[in-house]
Amino acid sequence: MKARLASRNANKARELGRLLPGWEVDLLDADDYPPETGESYYDNALAKARFGRGRAPGDVWVLGEDSGIEVAGLDGRPGVHSSRSAAGDEVGLMLRQLEGVEDDGRRARYVCELVALGPAGEELRGTGTLSGRIAAQPSGAQGFGFDPVFIPEGEERTVAELGDEWKADHSHRAKAARALLASLGNKRCPTTPPKAGA
């Protein structure tokens, strides 16, 4: 199944290509993406997918993705503004904002929303979350975004240290991808209603 991801982020395209078996995920060829102004991850993901649906070949699926990180000590910020919170120094800004904050204030969660629009306009959706805490300093070389400072629940290492194989099973994006695939399966194989009198 061929798909275009409405994003400039090649890392996300590669990750989704691994997380969606049988899907061939490429970046959408576009430069004029609209600004992300939605109040929720779903709003932004749907807007990207709709933008891409108007630009992509008619026989492919279009993926819109929005994700972010919510930190307790920052009142849930940066949230939907994660990708544009510090002009390229998001991790550094977060650590500076959390100086002196400990324990529950460093609790955080990743959120991912995936929306897929099919050639006939059908819509699929998948949501995933990953809870954890923010480390005192970056560590690890794999992953991207906030992975060097995000320690998942039950782990002692950051996502960037745990690596891509761990992410493929446990990340917020992996969970959203599985939910999207389940949604696709439900549309293709609807539950047969019980017979009258059964």
Coordinates of C-alpha atoms in Angstrom, one line a residue:
M1 CA 0.0 0.0 0.0
K2 CA 1.5 3.3 -1.1
A3 CA 1.2 6.4 1.1
R4 CA 2.5 9.9 1.3
L5 CA 3.3 11.5 4.6
A6 CA 2.3 15.2 4.7
S7 CA 5.4 16.3 6.5
R8 CA 8.9 17.6 5.9
N9 CA 10.3 15.2 8.5
A10 CA 12.2 12.4 6.9
N11 CA 12.8 10.7 10.3
K12 CA 9.0 10.3 10.8
A13 CA 8.6 8.9 7.3
R14 CA 11.3 6.3 7.9
E15 CA 9.8 5.4 11.3
L16 CA 6.3 5.1 10.0
G17 CA 7.6 2.9 7.1
R18 CA 8.9 0.5 9.7
L19 CA 5.8 0.7 11.9
L20 CA 3.2 0.1 9.1
P21 CA 4.0 -3.3 7.6
G22 CA 3.0 -3.5 3.9
W23 CA 3.0 0.3 3.6
E24 CA 5.4 2.2 1.4
V25 CA 5.7 5.6 3.1
D26 CA 7.3 8.5 1.3
L27 CA 7.3 12.2 2.0
L28 CA 4.7 14.4 0.2
D29 CA 6.4 16.6 -2.4
A30 CA 5.3 20.0 -1.2
D31 CA 6.9 23.1 0.2
D32 CA 3.9 25.3 1.1
Y33 CA 2.5 23.5 4.2
P34 CA -0.1 25.5 6.1
P35 CA 0.8 26.5 9.7
E36 CA -0.2 24.2 12.5
T37 CA -3.0 26.1 14.2
G38 CA -5.2 23.3 15.6
E39 CA -6.1 23.1 19.2
S40 CA -5.5 19.4 19.4
Y41 CA -3.1 16.8 17.8
Y42 CA -6.0 15.4 15.9
D43 CA -6.9 18.8 14.4
N44 CA -3.3 19.3 13.2
A45 CA -3.0 15.7 11.8
L46 CA -6.3 16.0 10.0
A47 CA -5.4 19.4 8.5
K48 CA -2.1 17.9 7.2
A49 CA -3.8 14.9 5.7
R50 CA -6.4 17.1 4.0
F51 CA -3.7 19.3 2.6
G52 CA -1.8 16.3 1.3
R53 CA -4.9 14.7 -0.1
G54 CA -5.2 17.7 -2.4
R55 CA -1.6 17.3 -3.6
A56 CA -0.9 13.6 -3.7
P57 CA -1.6 11.1 -6.5
G58 CA -5.2 10.0 -6.5
D59 CA -4.3 6.3 -6.0
V60 CA -2.3 6.6 -2.7
W61 CA -3.2 7.1 0.9
V62 CA -2.2 10.3 2.6
L63 CA -0.9 10.3 6.2
G64 CA -1.1 13.3 8.6
E65 CA 0.7 13.0 11.8
D66 CA 1.0 15.3 14.8
S67 CA 2.8 14.6 18.0
G68 CA 4.1 16.3 21.1
I69 CA 5.3 16.0 24.7
E70 CA 3.4 17.2 27.7
V71 CA 5.3 17.9 30.9
A72 CA 3.6 18.1 34.3
G73 CA 5.9 20.8 35.6
L74 CA 5.2 23.0 32.6
D75 CA 1.4 22.7 33.0
G76 CA 1.2 20.3 30.0
R77 CA 3.4 22.3 27.7
P78 CA 4.7 22.3 25.1
G79 CA 1.9 19.9 23.9
V80 CA 0.7 20.7 20.4
H81 CA 3.4 23.4 20.1
S82 CA 6.2 20.9 20.7
S83 CA 7.6 21.1 17.2
R84 CA 7.9 24.9 17.1
S85 CA 8.6 25.7 20.8
A86 CA 12.1 26.9 20.6
A87 CA 13.3 27.3 17.0
G88 CA 15.4 24.1 16.9
D89 CA 16.5 24.0 20.6
E90 CA 13.5 22.4 22.1
V91 CA 15.4 20.0 24.3
G92 CA 17.7 22.8 25.7
L93 CA 14.7 25.1 26.3
M94 CA 12.8 22.3 28.2
L95 CA 15.8 21.5 30.4
R96 CA 16.3 25.2 31.3
Q97 CA 12.6 25.5 32.1
L98 CA 12.8 22.5 34.4
E99 CA 15.8 23.6 36.3
G100 CA 15.1 23.1 40.0
V101 CA 12.0 21.0 39.2
E102 CA 12.0 17.4 40.6
D103 CA 9.9 14.3 41.1
D104 CA 6.3 14.7 39.9
G105 CA 7.1 17.9 38.1
R106 CA 9.3 16.0 35.6
R107 CA 6.5 13.5 34.8
A108 CA 5.7 13.7 31.1
R109 CA 4.0 11.8 28.3
Y110 CA 4.4 11.6 24.5
V111 CA 1.3 11.8 22.4
C112 CA 0.9 10.9 18.7
E113 CA -2.1 11.2 16.5
L114 CA -2.2 9.6 13.0
V115 CA -4.8 10.3 10.4
A116 CA -4.9 8.5 7.0
L117 CA -7.1 9.6 4.1
G118 CA -7.8 7.0 1.4
P119 CA -8.2 7.5 -2.4
A120 CA -12.0 7.5 -1.9
G121 CA -11.9 9.9 1.0
E122 CA -12.2 7.3 3.8
E123 CA -10.6 8.4 7.1
L124 CA -8.7 6.2 9.5
R125 CA -7.3 7.4 12.9
G126 CA -4.9 6.1 15.4
T127 CA -3.8 7.5 18.8
G128 CA -0.8 6.5 21.0
T129 CA 0.7 7.7 24.2
L130 CA 3.9 6.9 26.2
S131 CA 4.3 8.0 29.8
G132 CA 7.6 8.7 31.5
R133 CA 9.7 11.4 32.9
I134 CA 12.3 14.0 31.8
A135 CA 15.9 13.3 32.5
A136 CA 18.3 15.9 34.0
Q137 CA 20.5 15.9 30.8
P138 CA 20.4 14.4 27.3
S139 CA 21.8 10.9 26.8
G140 CA 21.8 8.5 23.8
A141 CA 22.4 8.8 20.1
Q142 CA 19.3 7.2 18.5
G143 CA 15.9 8.7 17.9
F144 CA 15.1 12.4 17.4
G145 CA 13.2 15.2 19.0
F146 CA 12.9 14.8 22.8
D147 CA 14.1 11.2 22.8
P148 CA 17.5 12.0 24.4
V149 CA 15.7 13.3 27.6
F150 CA 12.6 11.1 27.8
I151 CA 12.8 8.1 30.1
P152 CA 9.8 5.8 29.7
E153 CA 8.0 4.3 32.7
G154 CA 9.7 1.2 33.9
E155 CA 13.0 2.1 32.3
E156 CA 16.2 3.8 33.5
R157 CA 17.5 4.9 30.1
T158 CA 16.2 7.5 27.7
V159 CA 14.4 6.5 24.4
A160 CA 17.6 7.6 22.5
E161 CA 19.6 5.1 24.5
L162 CA 16.9 2.3 24.2
G163 CA 17.1 2.6 20.5
D164 CA 15.0 2.1 17.4
E165 CA 14.1 -1.5 18.1
W166 CA 12.6 -0.6 21.4
K167 CA 10.7 2.3 19.8
A168 CA 9.3 0.0 17.2
D169 CA 7.4 -1.9 19.9
H170 CA 6.8 0.7 22.6
S171 CA 6.8 4.3 21.3
H172 CA 3.8 6.6 21.1
R173 CA 4.1 6.5 17.3
A174 CA 4.2 2.7 17.3
K175 CA 1.0 2.6 19.4
A176 CA -0.7 5.1 17.1
A177 CA 0.4 3.0 14.0
R178 CA -1.0 -0.2 15.5
A179 CA -4.3 1.6 16.3
L180 CA -4.4 2.9 12.7
L181 CA -3.9 -0.6 11.3
A182 CA -6.6 -2.0 13.6
S183 CA -8.9 0.7 12.3
L184 CA -8.1 -0.3 8.7
G185 CA -8.8 -4.0 9.6
N186 CA -12.1 -3.1 11.2
K187 CA -13.2 -1.2 8.0
R188 CA -12.2 -4.1 5.8
C189 CA -13.6 -6.8 8.0
P190 CA -16.7 -5.4 9.7
T191 CA -18.3 -7.5 12.4
T192 CA -21.1 -9.6 11.1
P193 CA -24.3 -8.7 12.9
P194 CA -26.1 -11.6 14.7
K195 CA -28.9 -13.3 12.9
A196 CA -32.4 -12.5 14.0
G197 CA -33.5 -14.8 16.8
A198 CA -30.0 -16.0 17.5

